[in-house]
Amino acid sequence: MSSIPLRLSPRSTFGLGWLLIAAIFLSFVGCSQENPAPEPRIALDSGPVNAPGTTAAPLLFREEILPFSYERGESGAAWPCEVTGGGVAMLDVDGDGDLDLFFAQGVPLPVGKMDPAQAPADVLLLNDGKGHFTDVSKVWGLSSKGYGQGLAVADYDADGDPDVYVTRYGANTMWRNDGGRFSDVTAEAGVGCPLWSLGAAFLDYDGDGDLDLLVANYFEFDPTQAPFLRLADGKAEYGPPDTFGGLPDVLYRNDGNGRFSDVTAEAGISDQARGMGVLAADFDGDHRMDILVANDAEANALWRNLGNGKFEEIASAVGIDLNGQGKSEANMGIAHGDTDGDGLQDVIISHFFGEHDTLWRARGGTNSGLFYQDETFQAGLGGDSRPFTGWGIALEDFDSDGWLDFVVTNGQIRQELSQKYPYENPPIFWLGQADRKFRNVTSSAGAYFEALHMGRGLAAGDLDGDGDLDLVITHHKAPSVVLWNESAPVGRWLKLDLRGRAPNRDAIGAEVTVEASGRRLVRSVDGGGSYLSVNDRRLHFGLGKIEQVDRVTVRWPSGREESKTDVPLNRAIRWDELE
């Protein structure tokens, strides 16, 4: 029989006696009479056990200002890139168990106007585990590299710590984490795409174990021709994106030696659209990573992985290219999750003022039978989101009742005659419900949600280790904020920190199924998502009033399946893939 190692951090409030009892109990879990299968190695983290509430409690977030403000640059001629950045990433940069924050930073325009030694640089805020963040950017070697837009995070070199890829208006940057310091290895890695890049995602598209990189590029413009729109009074204004031609996306293959190769043409990725958000996930259930690109003011692209190093574009074939009215929208941020409890993960994409955030629910099973259906209005999301321009989004169970909730940060780009809110918009928070509909609770979610903001990037994750999910949102013309989740717990929860075998230590592509009281909750470790931002990579499962999980099954990117029974609730669990 094999035992399960327990690992609790110094913050644990449990006594030694409890630990001994737990260790003895867990060492006998899952044993069979003969030929027992190896037990998955899991370890309990330290967070406090929250007793679930007996009745539904209101959602409540407390706002705290962070020491980061995004630099738009403000050329004076309304360059299009001024309105699109910037992203935020949640990552444990120093391996202490707490989520730190990395921000992509802009610079005054044009790039090079300011001495790089004096220009703003990307920002790293270190979390002390108690909700305090310290700017350690210079200590970690971050220096100005140009006009930052978005972020992707993964341990691409399999050395045990997360690296950061920053997309830019201009050449992108690969920051390699060398354990206490970041090094710019862009030239060495060969991933300095010089196009205007927005979204990016790490994924293992070719099944060789290491992590490749997809970069979504936006459009090309001539700064000497700006501004591209003027108001009646002659003031420069930002032109609509559909007046510009799109740029090709780029797929970089990880060659396993610290370098990447551009295999875009070889892989058959041939679009030239205005790419914004990116999500890499197994959309069709064939256990290969596909790529969804949210294209601005044109059809989305869904690249199905054929398994032979090539992709085919199937967005139209499966119904996720256009909305239910057959119209293309200003597609921006992407969220992925099962909103109706059928075991298939759905997609929500944020959109421009006058449209709506669109929910495509997966239908028809997996593989060749899969298709998507626009159920935005049936789910209660359509009307409330029409007046706003949405950017960063998240589908997570913020109250742990067993149903995914939806949050979006909004902010306008230019003045619209028919819009009530010219630039700053209110965010929106919807609670998912057992009737498969969403309920707008924005007005009762805290003071932040009652105010107006120019939101852009958004990331969700447990920043203080208390078991619920917090938010970080970046703004234009205002500091970024952390929204601490102070809601009374509605239900029990389970958090899984999956650690795959090298070289895919992040387990990107892993699929998890939790079976409990007749329900099947499905999550996956995806690449990319939200808008230019990176969520907590750990998977959070709200369980409502469920008192016991029957089984948790992980299908690792390697194809190995591992299961565990009698998994403890209200705890964060580290689960290492068996060698």
PDB file of C-alpha atoms in Angstrom, residues 91-199:
ATOM      1  CA  LEU A  91       1.519  33.338 -10.306  1.00  0.00           C
ATOM      2  CA  ASP A  92       3.658  31.973  -7.483  1.00  0.00           C
ATOM      3  CA  VAL A  93       6.870  33.508  -8.737  1.00  0.00           C
ATOM      4  CA  ASP A  94       9.046  32.546  -5.739  1.00  0.00           C
ATOM      5  CA  GLY A  95       7.563  29.168  -4.819  1.00  0.00           C
ATOM      6  CA  ASP A  96       6.398  30.160  -1.329  1.00  0.00           C
ATOM      7  CA  GLY A  97       2.802  29.061  -1.900  1.00  0.00           C
ATOM      8  CA  ASP A  98       1.347  32.562  -2.238  1.00  0.00           C
ATOM      9  CA  LEU A  99       0.140  34.089  -5.482  1.00  0.00           C
ATOM     10  CA  ASP A 100       2.113  37.105  -6.631  1.00  0.00           C
ATOM     11  CA  LEU A 101       1.080  39.635  -9.279  1.00  0.00           C
ATOM     12  CA  PHE A 102       2.794  40.495 -12.567  1.00  0.00           C
ATOM     13  CA  PHE A 103       1.619  43.468 -14.666  1.00  0.00           C
ATOM     14  CA  ALA A 104       2.416  44.296 -18.293  1.00  0.00           C
ATOM     15  CA  GLN A 105       3.373  47.971 -18.467  1.00  0.00           C
ATOM     16  CA  GLY A 106       3.165  50.558 -21.225  1.00  0.00           C
ATOM     17  CA  VAL A 107       5.514  53.451 -21.961  1.00  0.00           C
ATOM     18  CA  PRO A 108       5.086  56.978 -23.354  1.00  0.00           C
ATOM     19  CA  LEU A 109       4.465  56.967 -27.089  1.00  0.00           C
ATOM     20  CA  PRO A 110       6.156  56.795 -29.464  1.00  0.00           C
ATOM     21  CA  VAL A 111       8.268  53.959 -28.069  1.00  0.00           C
ATOM     22  CA  GLY A 112      11.777  55.309 -27.591  1.00  0.00           C
ATOM     23  CA  LYS A 113      10.545  58.788 -26.732  1.00  0.00           C
ATOM     24  CA  MET A 114      11.831  58.230 -23.200  1.00  0.00           C
ATOM     25  CA  ASP A 115      15.243  56.894 -22.241  1.00  0.00           C
ATOM     26  CA  PRO A 116      14.745  53.148 -21.535  1.00  0.00           C
ATOM     27  CA  ALA A 117      16.656  53.563 -18.290  1.00  0.00           C
ATOM     28  CA  GLN A 118      13.945  55.966 -17.109  1.00  0.00           C
ATOM     29  CA  ALA A 119      10.907  54.503 -18.880  1.00  0.00           C
ATOM     30  CA  PRO A 120       8.278  52.445 -17.041  1.00  0.00           C
ATOM     31  CA  ALA A 121       8.907  48.691 -16.825  1.00  0.00           C
ATOM     32  CA  ASP A 122       6.755  45.626 -16.220  1.00  0.00           C
ATOM     33  CA  VAL A 123       5.871  45.322 -12.544  1.00  0.00           C
ATOM     34  CA  LEU A 124       6.115  42.400 -10.100  1.00  0.00           C
ATOM     35  CA  LEU A 125       4.285  42.629  -6.757  1.00  0.00           C
ATOM     36  CA  LEU A 126       5.333  40.018  -4.208  1.00  0.00           C
ATOM     37  CA  ASN A 127       2.643  38.632  -1.880  1.00  0.00           C
ATOM     38  CA  ASP A 128       3.609  38.086   1.754  1.00  0.00           C
ATOM     39  CA  GLY A 129       0.703  35.688   2.221  1.00  0.00           C
ATOM     40  CA  LYS A 130      -1.198  38.113   4.417  1.00  0.00           C
ATOM     41  CA  GLY A 131      -2.626  40.313   1.709  1.00  0.00           C
ATOM     42  CA  HIS A 132       0.283  42.737   1.470  1.00  0.00           C
ATOM     43  CA  PHE A 133       2.052  43.320  -1.831  1.00  0.00           C
ATOM     44  CA  THR A 134       5.543  44.746  -2.305  1.00  0.00           C
ATOM     45  CA  ASP A 135       6.969  46.060  -5.571  1.00  0.00           C
ATOM     46  CA  VAL A 136      10.133  44.017  -6.215  1.00  0.00           C
ATOM     47  CA  SER A 137      10.395  44.728  -9.955  1.00  0.00           C
ATOM     48  CA  LYS A 138      13.905  46.173  -9.883  1.00  0.00           C
ATOM     49  CA  VAL A 139      15.192  43.542  -7.457  1.00  0.00           C
ATOM     50  CA  TRP A 140      13.956  40.882  -9.868  1.00  0.00           C
ATOM     51  CA  GLY A 141      15.684  42.535 -12.829  1.00  0.00           C
ATOM     52  CA  LEU A 142      12.667  43.936 -14.678  1.00  0.00           C
ATOM     53  CA  SER A 143      13.583  46.826 -16.956  1.00  0.00           C
ATOM     54  CA  SER A 144      11.721  48.724 -19.662  1.00  0.00           C
ATOM     55  CA  LYS A 145      11.253  46.657 -22.830  1.00  0.00           C
ATOM     56  CA  GLY A 146       8.685  48.732 -24.671  1.00  0.00           C
ATOM     57  CA  TYR A 147       4.917  49.102 -24.779  1.00  0.00           C
ATOM     58  CA  GLY A 148       3.406  46.177 -22.851  1.00  0.00           C
ATOM     59  CA  GLN A 149      -0.062  44.775 -23.539  1.00  0.00           C
ATOM     60  CA  GLY A 150      -0.757  41.273 -22.209  1.00  0.00           C
ATOM     61  CA  LEU A 151       0.673  38.234 -20.454  1.00  0.00           C
ATOM     62  CA  ALA A 152       1.022  34.479 -20.655  1.00  0.00           C
ATOM     63  CA  VAL A 153       2.624  32.401 -17.884  1.00  0.00           C
ATOM     64  CA  ALA A 154       4.124  28.901 -17.850  1.00  0.00           C
ATOM     65  CA  ASP A 155       7.263  27.037 -16.861  1.00  0.00           C
ATOM     66  CA  TYR A 156       8.369  26.729 -20.481  1.00  0.00           C
ATOM     67  CA  ASP A 157      11.894  25.545 -19.593  1.00  0.00           C
ATOM     68  CA  ALA A 158      10.708  22.980 -16.992  1.00  0.00           C
ATOM     69  CA  ASP A 159      13.043  24.214 -14.261  1.00  0.00           C
ATOM     70  CA  GLY A 160      10.306  24.399 -11.632  1.00  0.00           C
ATOM     71  CA  ASP A 161       9.347  28.090 -11.648  1.00  0.00           C
ATOM     72  CA  PRO A 162       6.933  30.138 -13.781  1.00  0.00           C
ATOM     73  CA  ASP A 163       8.226  32.219 -16.680  1.00  0.00           C
ATOM     74  CA  VAL A 164       6.381  35.208 -18.160  1.00  0.00           C
ATOM     75  CA  TYR A 165       5.726  36.149 -21.781  1.00  0.00           C
ATOM     76  CA  VAL A 166       4.728  39.768 -22.374  1.00  0.00           C
ATOM     77  CA  THR A 167       2.952  40.821 -25.585  1.00  0.00           C
ATOM     78  CA  ARG A 168       3.628  44.345 -26.819  1.00  0.00           C
ATOM     79  CA  TYR A 169       3.003  46.960 -29.443  1.00  0.00           C
ATOM     80  CA  GLY A 170       6.454  46.217 -30.836  1.00  0.00           C
ATOM     81  CA  ALA A 171       8.691  43.241 -30.067  1.00  0.00           C
ATOM     82  CA  ASN A 172       7.414  40.901 -27.330  1.00  0.00           C
ATOM     83  CA  THR A 173       9.458  39.768 -24.334  1.00  0.00           C
ATOM     84  CA  MET A 174      10.183  36.380 -22.772  1.00  0.00           C
ATOM     85  CA  TRP A 175      11.117  36.823 -19.114  1.00  0.00           C
ATOM     86  CA  ARG A 176      12.794  33.625 -17.867  1.00  0.00           C
ATOM     87  CA  ASN A 177      12.509  33.082 -14.124  1.00  0.00           C
ATOM     88  CA  ASP A 178      15.960  32.216 -12.821  1.00  0.00           C
ATOM     89  CA  GLY A 179      14.901  31.842  -9.205  1.00  0.00           C
ATOM     90  CA  GLY A 180      14.860  35.295  -7.668  1.00  0.00           C
ATOM     91  CA  ARG A 181      15.508  37.197 -10.870  1.00  0.00           C
ATOM     92  CA  PHE A 182      14.052  37.508 -14.368  1.00  0.00           C
ATOM     93  CA  SER A 183      16.270  37.420 -17.444  1.00  0.00           C
ATOM     94  CA  ASP A 184      15.256  38.691 -20.872  1.00  0.00           C
ATOM     95  CA  VAL A 185      15.823  35.645 -23.106  1.00  0.00           C
ATOM     96  CA  THR A 186      13.657  36.802 -26.015  1.00  0.00           C
ATOM     97  CA  ALA A 187      16.418  36.671 -28.627  1.00  0.00           C
ATOM     98  CA  GLU A 188      17.730  33.358 -27.323  1.00  0.00           C
ATOM     99  CA  ALA A 189      14.223  31.834 -27.327  1.00  0.00           C
ATOM    100  CA  GLY A 190      13.313  33.289 -30.733  1.00  0.00           C
ATOM    101  CA  VAL A 191       9.864  34.534 -29.701  1.00  0.00           C
ATOM    102  CA  GLY A 192      10.188  38.315 -30.112  1.00  0.00           C
ATOM    103  CA  CYS A 193       7.279  38.664 -32.517  1.00  0.00           C
ATOM    104  CA  PRO A 194       7.573  42.258 -33.854  1.00  0.00           C
ATOM    105  CA  LEU A 195       3.871  42.619 -34.723  1.00  0.00           C
ATOM    106  CA  TRP A 196       1.317  44.294 -32.468  1.00  0.00           C
ATOM    107  CA  SER A 197       0.460  41.336 -30.225  1.00  0.00           C
ATOM    108  CA  LEU A 198      -2.351  41.103 -27.672  1.00  0.00           C
ATOM    109  CA  GLY A 199      -3.366  37.634 -26.452  1.00  0.00           C
TER     110      GLY A 199
END
